[in-house]
Coordinates of C-alpha atoms in Angstrom, one line a residue:
M1 CA 88.1 -95.5 33.7
T2 CA 85.6 -95.2 37.0
R3 CA 86.8 -97.7 39.7
R4 CA 83.2 -99.1 40.9
R5 CA 83.0 -101.0 44.0
A6 CA 82.2 -104.6 44.1
L7 CA 80.8 -106.3 47.7
L8 CA 81.7 -110.2 47.4
L9 CA 79.7 -112.5 48.7
R10 CA 81.2 -115.6 49.5
N11 CA 79.7 -119.5 50.2
P12 CA 82.9 -121.4 50.9
K13 CA 80.5 -124.5 52.3
A14 CA 79.3 -124.0 48.3
R15 CA 79.7 -126.7 46.8
R16 CA 81.8 -125.9 44.3
G17 CA 82.9 -123.2 47.7
Q18 CA 86.5 -124.4 47.6
E19 CA 87.5 -123.5 44.3
E20 CA 90.6 -120.7 44.1
I21 CA 88.8 -117.3 44.0
G22 CA 92.1 -115.1 43.5
P23 CA 90.9 -115.9 39.4
V24 CA 87.7 -114.6 39.8
I25 CA 89.3 -111.6 41.1
R26 CA 91.6 -111.1 39.0
R27 CA 89.0 -110.6 36.4
L28 CA 87.4 -108.2 38.0
E29 CA 89.5 -106.0 39.4
D30 CA 91.1 -106.0 35.5
G31 CA 88.0 -105.2 34.4
G32 CA 87.7 -101.5 36.7
L33 CA 86.1 -103.3 39.5
D34 CA 88.0 -103.1 42.7
V35 CA 86.8 -105.8 45.5
R36 CA 85.6 -106.6 49.2
V37 CA 85.1 -109.9 49.9
E38 CA 82.8 -111.1 52.6
T39 CA 83.0 -114.3 54.0
F40 CA 79.8 -115.9 55.2
E41 CA 79.6 -118.6 57.7
A42 CA 75.5 -119.5 57.3
L43 CA 72.7 -118.1 54.2
P44 CA 71.1 -115.5 56.9
E45 CA 74.2 -113.3 57.6
I46 CA 74.3 -112.2 53.3
A47 CA 71.5 -109.8 54.0
R48 CA 73.4 -109.1 57.0
D49 CA 77.0 -107.6 55.4
I50 CA 74.3 -106.7 51.9
V51 CA 72.7 -104.1 54.6
R52 CA 76.0 -103.6 56.5
L53 CA 78.2 -102.1 53.6
Q54 CA 75.7 -101.6 50.6
E55 CA 76.6 -97.8 50.6
E56 CA 79.7 -99.0 50.4
A57 CA 79.0 -100.2 47.2
D58 CA 78.5 -100.2 43.3
L59 CA 77.2 -102.9 43.1
I60 CA 76.4 -106.9 44.2
I61 CA 78.3 -110.3 43.5
V62 CA 77.3 -113.4 44.8
C63 CA 79.8 -116.9 45.1
G64 CA 77.1 -120.1 45.8
G65 CA 73.9 -121.9 44.6
D66 CA 70.8 -121.3 44.4
G67 CA 69.7 -121.0 48.0
S68 CA 72.7 -118.2 48.8
V69 CA 72.1 -115.6 45.8
S70 CA 68.0 -116.2 47.2
S71 CA 69.3 -115.2 50.6
A72 CA 70.3 -112.2 49.0
G73 CA 67.7 -111.0 47.6
M74 CA 65.2 -108.5 49.8
A75 CA 68.7 -107.0 50.7
V76 CA 69.4 -106.9 46.9
M77 CA 66.1 -105.6 46.4
E78 CA 65.8 -103.3 48.5
S79 CA 69.8 -102.0 48.3
G80 CA 68.8 -100.8 44.0
L81 CA 72.2 -102.2 43.8
P82 CA 72.5 -104.5 40.7
M83 CA 73.2 -107.7 42.2
G84 CA 76.0 -110.5 40.2
I85 CA 76.5 -114.1 40.1
I86 CA 80.0 -116.6 40.1
P87 CA 77.9 -119.7 40.0
M88 CA 79.0 -122.6 42.5
G89 CA 76.5 -124.4 43.7
T90 CA 75.2 -128.1 43.0
A91 CA 72.5 -127.0 40.1
N92 CA 73.3 -123.4 40.1
D93 CA 69.5 -123.1 38.1
L94 CA 69.1 -119.0 37.7
A95 CA 72.3 -119.4 37.1
R96 CA 71.0 -121.7 34.1
T97 CA 68.1 -118.8 34.0
L98 CA 69.9 -116.0 32.5
E99 CA 72.6 -118.3 30.5
L100 CA 75.2 -117.6 32.3
P101 CA 78.9 -119.9 32.0
D102 CA 79.6 -122.3 34.8
D103 CA 83.4 -121.3 34.9
L104 CA 84.0 -119.3 37.3
V105 CA 86.5 -116.5 35.5
A106 CA 84.3 -116.4 32.4
A107 CA 81.4 -115.7 34.8
A108 CA 82.7 -112.9 36.3
A109 CA 83.8 -110.8 32.8
V110 CA 79.9 -111.3 32.6
I111 CA 80.2 -109.0 35.8
V112 CA 82.8 -106.8 34.2
K113 CA 80.8 -106.2 30.6
G114 CA 78.0 -105.1 32.4
E115 CA 75.4 -106.3 30.7
T116 CA 71.8 -106.5 33.1
R117 CA 68.9 -107.6 32.8
R118 CA 65.9 -107.1 34.6
V119 CA 64.4 -109.7 36.6
D120 CA 61.4 -111.0 39.0
L121 CA 61.5 -112.2 42.6
G122 CA 59.0 -113.8 43.3
T123 CA 58.9 -113.8 48.2
V124 CA 56.8 -117.1 50.0
N125 CA 55.8 -115.2 53.7
G126 CA 58.4 -112.4 53.4
H127 CA 61.3 -114.8 52.0
A128 CA 62.6 -115.1 48.5
F129 CA 62.4 -116.8 45.6
F130 CA 64.7 -116.6 41.9
N131 CA 63.4 -120.0 40.8
V132 CA 60.6 -122.0 42.4
A133 CA 59.5 -122.6 46.0
S134 CA 57.5 -125.6 47.0
I135 CA 55.2 -128.3 49.7
G136 CA 55.6 -131.5 49.7
L137 CA 58.0 -133.7 47.7
S138 CA 61.1 -131.1 47.2
T139 CA 60.6 -130.1 51.7
R140 CA 61.4 -133.3 52.3
L141 CA 64.6 -133.4 49.4
A142 CA 66.0 -131.3 51.3
E143 CA 64.9 -131.9 55.1
G144 CA 67.0 -135.5 54.4
L145 CA 69.4 -134.5 51.7
D146 CA 72.4 -135.4 53.4
P147 CA 74.9 -131.7 52.9
V148 CA 78.3 -134.1 52.9
L149 CA 76.4 -136.7 49.8
K150 CA 75.4 -133.3 48.4
K151 CA 79.1 -132.4 47.4
R152 CA 80.9 -134.8 47.6
F153 CA 77.9 -137.1 44.7
G154 CA 76.1 -133.1 42.8
R155 CA 73.0 -134.2 41.2
L156 CA 73.0 -138.1 41.6
G157 CA 73.3 -137.3 45.9
Y158 CA 69.9 -135.5 44.8
S159 CA 68.9 -138.1 42.7
L160 CA 70.0 -140.2 45.2
A161 CA 67.3 -139.1 48.4
A162 CA 64.2 -138.6 45.9
L163 CA 64.6 -141.6 46.3
K164 CA 64.0 -142.5 49.6
V165 CA 61.6 -140.1 49.6
L166 CA 59.9 -141.6 47.3
A167 CA 59.3 -144.8 49.1
K168 CA 58.1 -142.8 51.8
A169 CA 55.6 -140.2 49.7
R170 CA 52.4 -139.3 50.9
R171 CA 49.7 -137.1 49.0
F172 CA 48.4 -134.1 51.7
H173 CA 45.5 -132.1 51.6
A174 CA 45.4 -128.2 50.8
T175 CA 44.1 -125.3 49.5
I176 CA 45.3 -122.9 46.9
T177 CA 43.3 -119.6 46.8
E178 CA 43.9 -117.7 43.4
K179 CA 42.3 -114.1 43.2
G180 CA 39.6 -115.7 45.9
Q181 CA 39.5 -118.6 44.3
A182 CA 39.5 -121.4 46.4
V183 CA 39.8 -124.7 45.9
E184 CA 40.5 -127.9 48.1
V185 CA 43.1 -130.9 46.5
D186 CA 44.9 -133.7 47.7
T187 CA 48.6 -133.9 46.1
Y188 CA 51.9 -135.2 46.9
Q189 CA 53.8 -131.4 46.4
I190 CA 52.9 -127.8 45.3
S191 CA 55.2 -125.9 42.8
V192 CA 55.1 -122.1 42.8
G193 CA 57.7 -120.9 39.8
N194 CA 59.4 -117.2 39.7
G195 CA 61.9 -118.3 37.2
R196 CA 61.9 -121.4 34.2
H197 CA 64.8 -123.5 35.7
Y198 CA 64.3 -125.6 39.3
G199 CA 66.3 -128.7 40.0
G200 CA 68.5 -128.8 37.6
G201 CA 66.9 -127.9 34.6
N202 CA 63.5 -128.4 35.3
V203 CA 60.9 -125.7 33.9
V204 CA 58.1 -124.3 35.9
Q205 CA 56.5 -123.7 32.4
E206 CA 57.8 -123.8 28.6
D207 CA 56.3 -120.5 28.2
A208 CA 57.8 -119.6 31.9
E209 CA 60.3 -116.8 32.3
I210 CA 62.1 -114.8 34.5
D211 CA 60.3 -112.0 33.7
D212 CA 57.7 -112.3 32.7
G213 CA 55.7 -110.4 35.9
H214 CA 53.8 -114.1 37.4
L215 CA 54.5 -117.1 38.8
D216 CA 53.4 -120.8 37.8
L217 CA 52.1 -122.9 39.9
Y218 CA 50.9 -126.9 39.5
S219 CA 50.1 -129.7 41.5
L220 CA 50.8 -133.7 41.9
E221 CA 47.3 -134.9 41.6
M222 CA 48.1 -138.7 40.9
T223 CA 46.8 -141.6 42.9
N224 CA 50.3 -142.9 42.2
L225 CA 52.6 -141.8 42.4
W226 CA 55.6 -143.7 41.0
K227 CA 53.6 -142.8 37.6
M228 CA 56.1 -139.7 37.8
A229 CA 58.4 -142.0 36.0
L230 CA 56.2 -141.5 32.9
M231 CA 56.5 -137.9 33.3
L232 CA 60.2 -137.4 34.0
R233 CA 60.1 -135.9 30.4
S234 CA 57.4 -133.2 30.4
F235 CA 58.5 -132.6 33.6
R236 CA 62.3 -131.0 32.3
S237 CA 60.3 -129.4 28.7
G238 CA 57.7 -127.7 30.9
T239 CA 55.2 -129.4 30.1
H240 CA 53.2 -131.3 32.5
G241 CA 50.4 -129.2 32.5
A242 CA 49.2 -131.9 30.0
W243 CA 49.1 -133.8 32.3
R244 CA 45.2 -134.8 34.0
E245 CA 46.5 -135.7 37.6
V246 CA 48.7 -132.5 36.9
R247 CA 47.0 -128.6 38.4
T248 CA 48.2 -125.4 36.6
A249 CA 47.7 -122.4 37.2
R250 CA 49.2 -118.4 36.6
C251 CA 48.6 -115.6 39.3
V252 CA 50.9 -112.9 40.7
E253 CA 49.1 -114.1 44.3
F254 CA 48.8 -117.3 46.0
D255 CA 47.6 -118.7 49.2
I256 CA 48.5 -121.7 50.2
A257 CA 47.0 -123.2 53.9
T258 CA 47.5 -127.1 54.5
R259 CA 45.8 -129.0 57.5
K260 CA 48.7 -128.6 59.9
P261 CA 52.0 -126.7 59.2
M262 CA 54.6 -128.3 56.9
P263 CA 57.1 -126.9 56.0
V264 CA 58.2 -124.7 52.2
N265 CA 61.4 -124.8 50.6
A266 CA 62.8 -121.8 48.7
D267 CA 65.1 -122.5 46.1
G268 CA 66.9 -125.5 47.6
E269 CA 66.0 -124.1 51.2
I270 CA 63.7 -124.8 54.3
V271 CA 62.6 -121.1 54.7
T272 CA 59.1 -120.3 56.8
S273 CA 56.0 -123.0 57.2
T274 CA 52.9 -122.9 55.8
P275 CA 49.9 -121.2 55.1
A276 CA 52.7 -119.5 52.4
H277 CA 51.4 -116.0 50.3
F278 CA 53.5 -116.2 46.7
K279 CA 53.7 -113.0 45.3
V280 CA 56.1 -112.4 42.8
H281 CA 57.9 -108.2 42.8
P282 CA 58.0 -108.0 38.7
K283 CA 61.6 -106.6 37.8
A284 CA 62.5 -106.0 41.4
I285 CA 65.8 -107.1 40.4
S286 CA 69.1 -105.8 38.2
V287 CA 71.2 -108.4 37.0
F288 CA 74.6 -108.9 35.9
A289 CA 73.6 -111.9 32.6
P290 CA 74.5 -111.2 28.8
S291 CA 72.0 -109.9 26.1
I292 CA 69.1 -112.2 25.0

């Protein structure tokens, strides 16, 4: 059996980043991989490591959360190498979309098995996202979320921070352009989804898939934000577009402008600001995942 070379990028700051990595490496090595481990302290280092070491690897493995995986996205796409995921984050929405196991050794076994799936990659102003990119509420949540709270309490930490954000939330004015047609909106949040799951298990759109070749947008245009409490079940199932206060659209590119620059949150990380250009790159990356 020809052994393959794996570049394993590990984020020790991920929620499970301090867990013992030895069993994962042993499972990979027993499955025919020679593993080179690179630890990074900041997300921009991931892309630099991939560019620097891609000629010495046959596949890339990211050990971290959704932000870590998305930070690797552009470099992985340009390298042409397949990517494996060891889900060590808080929400792990991409792993949920791909039906990867939470158990780290079991996730390593998926990589060893070698089955791959081509998935789409979303970009906003050139920054990658696999799940969703947003302007508004979720961005304020990402800005205000205490890393210690996030690591200690996981999804509960998100919920506690969300209550604070909702109490202070205000609508903003935006222009959404799709296929050359512009619409003016007053909204609490605009989200553009590439995958299926986001926000710890919410669904972008009930029929959304990570390999469907398009982006799904929704805009929260209610006048009373607390009505969201009635909508929670529909967000979990992806049927929120049935509410008249929720605008939805589907396309391969969107442009969003705001009166003042506003930050954009991509898979849990603030990466850019408006004006924002969103684009889908169909089946851009090969990922190790169970057969569907």
